[in-house]
PDB file of C-alpha atoms in Angstrom:
ATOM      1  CA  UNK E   1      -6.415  18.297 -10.688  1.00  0.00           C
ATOM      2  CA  UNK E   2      -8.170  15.565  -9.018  1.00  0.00           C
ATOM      3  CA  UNK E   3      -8.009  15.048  -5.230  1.00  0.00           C
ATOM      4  CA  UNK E   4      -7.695  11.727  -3.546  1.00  0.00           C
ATOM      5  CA  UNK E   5     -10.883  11.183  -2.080  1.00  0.00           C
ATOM      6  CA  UNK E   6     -12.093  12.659  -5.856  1.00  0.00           C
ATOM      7  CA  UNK E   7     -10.096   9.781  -7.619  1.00  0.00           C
ATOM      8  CA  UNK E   8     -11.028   7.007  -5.081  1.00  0.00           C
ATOM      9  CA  UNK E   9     -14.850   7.898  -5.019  1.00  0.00           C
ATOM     10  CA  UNK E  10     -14.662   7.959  -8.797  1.00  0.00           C
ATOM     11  CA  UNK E  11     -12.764   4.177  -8.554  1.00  0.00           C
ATOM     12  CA  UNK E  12     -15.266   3.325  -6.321  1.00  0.00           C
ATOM     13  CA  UNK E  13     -18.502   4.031  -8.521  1.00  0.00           C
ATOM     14  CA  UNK E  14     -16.838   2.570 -11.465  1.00  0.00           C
ATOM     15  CA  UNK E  15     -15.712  -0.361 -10.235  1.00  0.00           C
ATOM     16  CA  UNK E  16     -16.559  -1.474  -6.176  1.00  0.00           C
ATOM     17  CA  UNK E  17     -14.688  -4.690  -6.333  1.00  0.00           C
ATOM     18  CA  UNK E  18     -11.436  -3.679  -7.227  1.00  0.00           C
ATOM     19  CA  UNK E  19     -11.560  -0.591  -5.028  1.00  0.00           C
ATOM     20  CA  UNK E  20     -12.326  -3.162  -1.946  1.00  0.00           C
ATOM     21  CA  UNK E  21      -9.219  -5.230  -3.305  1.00  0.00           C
ATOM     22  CA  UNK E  22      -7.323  -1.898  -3.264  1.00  0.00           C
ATOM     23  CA  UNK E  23      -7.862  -1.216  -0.138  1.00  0.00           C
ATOM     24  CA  UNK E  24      -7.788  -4.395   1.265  1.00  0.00           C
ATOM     25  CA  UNK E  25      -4.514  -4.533   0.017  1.00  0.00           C
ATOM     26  CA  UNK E  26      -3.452  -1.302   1.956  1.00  0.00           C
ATOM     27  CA  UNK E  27      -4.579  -2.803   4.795  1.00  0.00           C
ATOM     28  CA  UNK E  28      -2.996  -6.157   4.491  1.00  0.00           C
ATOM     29  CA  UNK E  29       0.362  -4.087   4.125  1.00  0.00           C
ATOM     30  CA  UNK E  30      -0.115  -2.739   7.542  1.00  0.00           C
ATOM     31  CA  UNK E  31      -1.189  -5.727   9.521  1.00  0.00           C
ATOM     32  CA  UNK E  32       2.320  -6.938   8.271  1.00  0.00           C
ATOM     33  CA  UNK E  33       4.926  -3.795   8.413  1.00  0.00           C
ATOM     34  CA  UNK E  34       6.721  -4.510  12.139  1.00  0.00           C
ATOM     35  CA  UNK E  35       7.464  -0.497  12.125  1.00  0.00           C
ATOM     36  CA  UNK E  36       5.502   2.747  10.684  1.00  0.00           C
ATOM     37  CA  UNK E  37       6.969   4.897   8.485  1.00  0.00           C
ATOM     38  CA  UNK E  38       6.773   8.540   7.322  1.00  0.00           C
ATOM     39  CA  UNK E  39       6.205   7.365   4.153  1.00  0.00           C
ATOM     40  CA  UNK E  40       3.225   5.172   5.796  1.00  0.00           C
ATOM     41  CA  UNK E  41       1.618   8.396   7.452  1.00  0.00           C
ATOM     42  CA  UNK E  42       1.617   9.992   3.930  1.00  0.00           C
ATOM     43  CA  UNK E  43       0.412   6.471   2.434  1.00  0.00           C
ATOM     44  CA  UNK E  44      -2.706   6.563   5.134  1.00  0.00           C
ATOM     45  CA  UNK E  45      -3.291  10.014   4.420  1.00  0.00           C
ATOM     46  CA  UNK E  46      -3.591  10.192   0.833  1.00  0.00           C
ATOM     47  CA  UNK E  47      -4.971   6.112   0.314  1.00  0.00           C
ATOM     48  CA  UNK E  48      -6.199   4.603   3.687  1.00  0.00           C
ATOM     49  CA  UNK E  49      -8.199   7.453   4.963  1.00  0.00           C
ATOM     50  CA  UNK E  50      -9.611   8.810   2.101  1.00  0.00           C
ATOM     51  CA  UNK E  51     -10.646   4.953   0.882  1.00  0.00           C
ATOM     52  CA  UNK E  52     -12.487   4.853   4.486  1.00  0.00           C
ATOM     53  CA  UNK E  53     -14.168   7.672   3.995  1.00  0.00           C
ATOM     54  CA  UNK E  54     -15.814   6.365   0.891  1.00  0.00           C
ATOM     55  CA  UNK E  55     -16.405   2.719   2.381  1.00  0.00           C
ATOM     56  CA  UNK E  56     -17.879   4.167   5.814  1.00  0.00           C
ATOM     57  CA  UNK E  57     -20.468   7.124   3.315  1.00  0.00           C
ATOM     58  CA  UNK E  58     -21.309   4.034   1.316  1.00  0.00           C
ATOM     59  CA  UNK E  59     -22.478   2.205   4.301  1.00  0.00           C
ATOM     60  CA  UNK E  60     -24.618   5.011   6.021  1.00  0.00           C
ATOM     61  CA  UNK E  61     -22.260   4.798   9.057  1.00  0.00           C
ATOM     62  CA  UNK E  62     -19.298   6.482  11.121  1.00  0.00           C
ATOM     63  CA  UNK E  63     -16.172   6.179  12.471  1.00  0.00           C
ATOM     64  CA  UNK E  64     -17.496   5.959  15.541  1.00  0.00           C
ATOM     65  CA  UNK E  65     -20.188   2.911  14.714  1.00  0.00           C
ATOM     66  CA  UNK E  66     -16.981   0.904  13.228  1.00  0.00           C
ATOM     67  CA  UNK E  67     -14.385   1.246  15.916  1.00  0.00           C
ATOM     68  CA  UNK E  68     -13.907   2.429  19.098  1.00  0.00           C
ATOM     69  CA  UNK E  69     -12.759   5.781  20.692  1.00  0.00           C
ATOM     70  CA  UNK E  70      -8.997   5.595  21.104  1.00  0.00           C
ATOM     71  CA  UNK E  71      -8.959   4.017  17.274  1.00  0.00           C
ATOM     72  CA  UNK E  72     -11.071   7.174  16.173  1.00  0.00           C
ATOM     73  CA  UNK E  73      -8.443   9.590  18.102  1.00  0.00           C
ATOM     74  CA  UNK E  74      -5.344   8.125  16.460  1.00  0.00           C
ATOM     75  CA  UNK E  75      -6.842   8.243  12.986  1.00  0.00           C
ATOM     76  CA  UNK E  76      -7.587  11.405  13.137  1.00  0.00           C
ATOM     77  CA  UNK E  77      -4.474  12.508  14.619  1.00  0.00           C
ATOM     78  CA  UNK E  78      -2.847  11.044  11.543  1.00  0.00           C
ATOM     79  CA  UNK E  79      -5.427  12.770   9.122  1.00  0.00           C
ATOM     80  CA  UNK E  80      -4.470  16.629  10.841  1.00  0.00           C
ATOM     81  CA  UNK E  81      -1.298  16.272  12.614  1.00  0.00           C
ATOM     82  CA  UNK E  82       0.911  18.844  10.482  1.00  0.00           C
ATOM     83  CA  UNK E  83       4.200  17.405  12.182  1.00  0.00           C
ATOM     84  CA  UNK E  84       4.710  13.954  10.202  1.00  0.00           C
ATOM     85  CA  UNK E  85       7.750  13.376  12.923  1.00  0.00           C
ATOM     86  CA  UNK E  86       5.214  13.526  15.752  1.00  0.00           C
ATOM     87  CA  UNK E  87       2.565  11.264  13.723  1.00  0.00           C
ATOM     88  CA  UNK E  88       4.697   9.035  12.932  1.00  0.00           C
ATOM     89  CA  UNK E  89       6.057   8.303  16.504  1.00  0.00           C
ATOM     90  CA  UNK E  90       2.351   8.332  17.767  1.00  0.00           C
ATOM     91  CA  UNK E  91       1.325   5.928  15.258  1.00  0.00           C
ATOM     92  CA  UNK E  92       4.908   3.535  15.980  1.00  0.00           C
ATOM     93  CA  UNK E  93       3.710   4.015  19.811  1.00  0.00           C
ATOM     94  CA  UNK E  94       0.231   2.889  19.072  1.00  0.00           C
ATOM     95  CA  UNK E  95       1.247   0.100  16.561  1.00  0.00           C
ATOM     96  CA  UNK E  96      -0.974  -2.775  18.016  1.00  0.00           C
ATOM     97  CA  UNK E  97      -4.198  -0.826  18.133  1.00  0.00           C
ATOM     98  CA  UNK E  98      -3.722   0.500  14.647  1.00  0.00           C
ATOM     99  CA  UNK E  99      -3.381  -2.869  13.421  1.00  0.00           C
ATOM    100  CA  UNK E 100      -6.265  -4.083  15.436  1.00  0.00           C
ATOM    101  CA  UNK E 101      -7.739  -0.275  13.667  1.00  0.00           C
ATOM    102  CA  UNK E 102      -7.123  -1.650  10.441  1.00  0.00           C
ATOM    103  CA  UNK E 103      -8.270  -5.545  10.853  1.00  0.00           C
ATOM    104  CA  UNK E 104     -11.380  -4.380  11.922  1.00  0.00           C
ATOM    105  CA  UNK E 105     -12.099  -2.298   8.804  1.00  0.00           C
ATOM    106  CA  UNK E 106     -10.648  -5.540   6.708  1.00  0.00           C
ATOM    107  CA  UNK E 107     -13.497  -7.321   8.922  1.00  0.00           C
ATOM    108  CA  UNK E 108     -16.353  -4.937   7.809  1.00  0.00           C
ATOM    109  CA  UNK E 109     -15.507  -4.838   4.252  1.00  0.00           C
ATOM    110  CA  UNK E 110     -18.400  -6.614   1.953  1.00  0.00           C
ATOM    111  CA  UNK E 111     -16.293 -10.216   0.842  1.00  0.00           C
ATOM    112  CA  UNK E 112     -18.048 -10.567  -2.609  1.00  0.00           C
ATOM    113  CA  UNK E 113     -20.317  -8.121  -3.595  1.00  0.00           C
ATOM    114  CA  UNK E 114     -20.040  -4.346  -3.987  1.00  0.00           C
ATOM    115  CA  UNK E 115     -21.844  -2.607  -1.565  1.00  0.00           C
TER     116      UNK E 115
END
């Protein structure tokens, strides 16, 4: 069975445009959802994260050269936090910069062509 990041790096090589529609999708969902789920944590984990992974390798960069510290922490508190109650409040409490998170990823996407 195929992992996430496994399924999304195989969407990516075969097609780079509609993976970046994909995920800019994902993100557009987030800059417009007023509270954060469970079911978002689990969405980020298994989509969001895993499609950054891929766009950040693909890039020769890191989390770090894309967005700032306190972004960085909160992601990967989402990635390993193994209480999705805790996460979930965490991410609710830190809404604003997770949008701000996400809109700057949106921002460093390639518009037209694959990268």
């Amino acid at each position: 069975m195929q992992t996430s990041t496994q399924y999304f790096q195989e969407f990516f090589v075969n097609s780079p445009s509609e993976f970046l529609n994909e995920l800019h999708s994902e993100l557009s969902y987030y800059q417009r959802t007023k509270v954060i789920t469970m079911f978002d944590i689990y969405r980020i984990r298994k989509r969001v994260l895993p499609m950054f992974d891929i766009l950040i390798s693909a890039q020769s960069k890191s989390y770090e050269d894309i967005i700032n510290i306190h972004e960085n922490i909160v992601l990967q508190a989402i990635r390993e936090e193994l209480n999705l109650s805790d996460v979930t409040q965490m991410a609710n409490e830190n809404k604003y910069m997770l949008r701000n998170c996400f809109k700057v990823f949106m921002n460093s996407m390639p518009s037209d062509s694959p990268i």
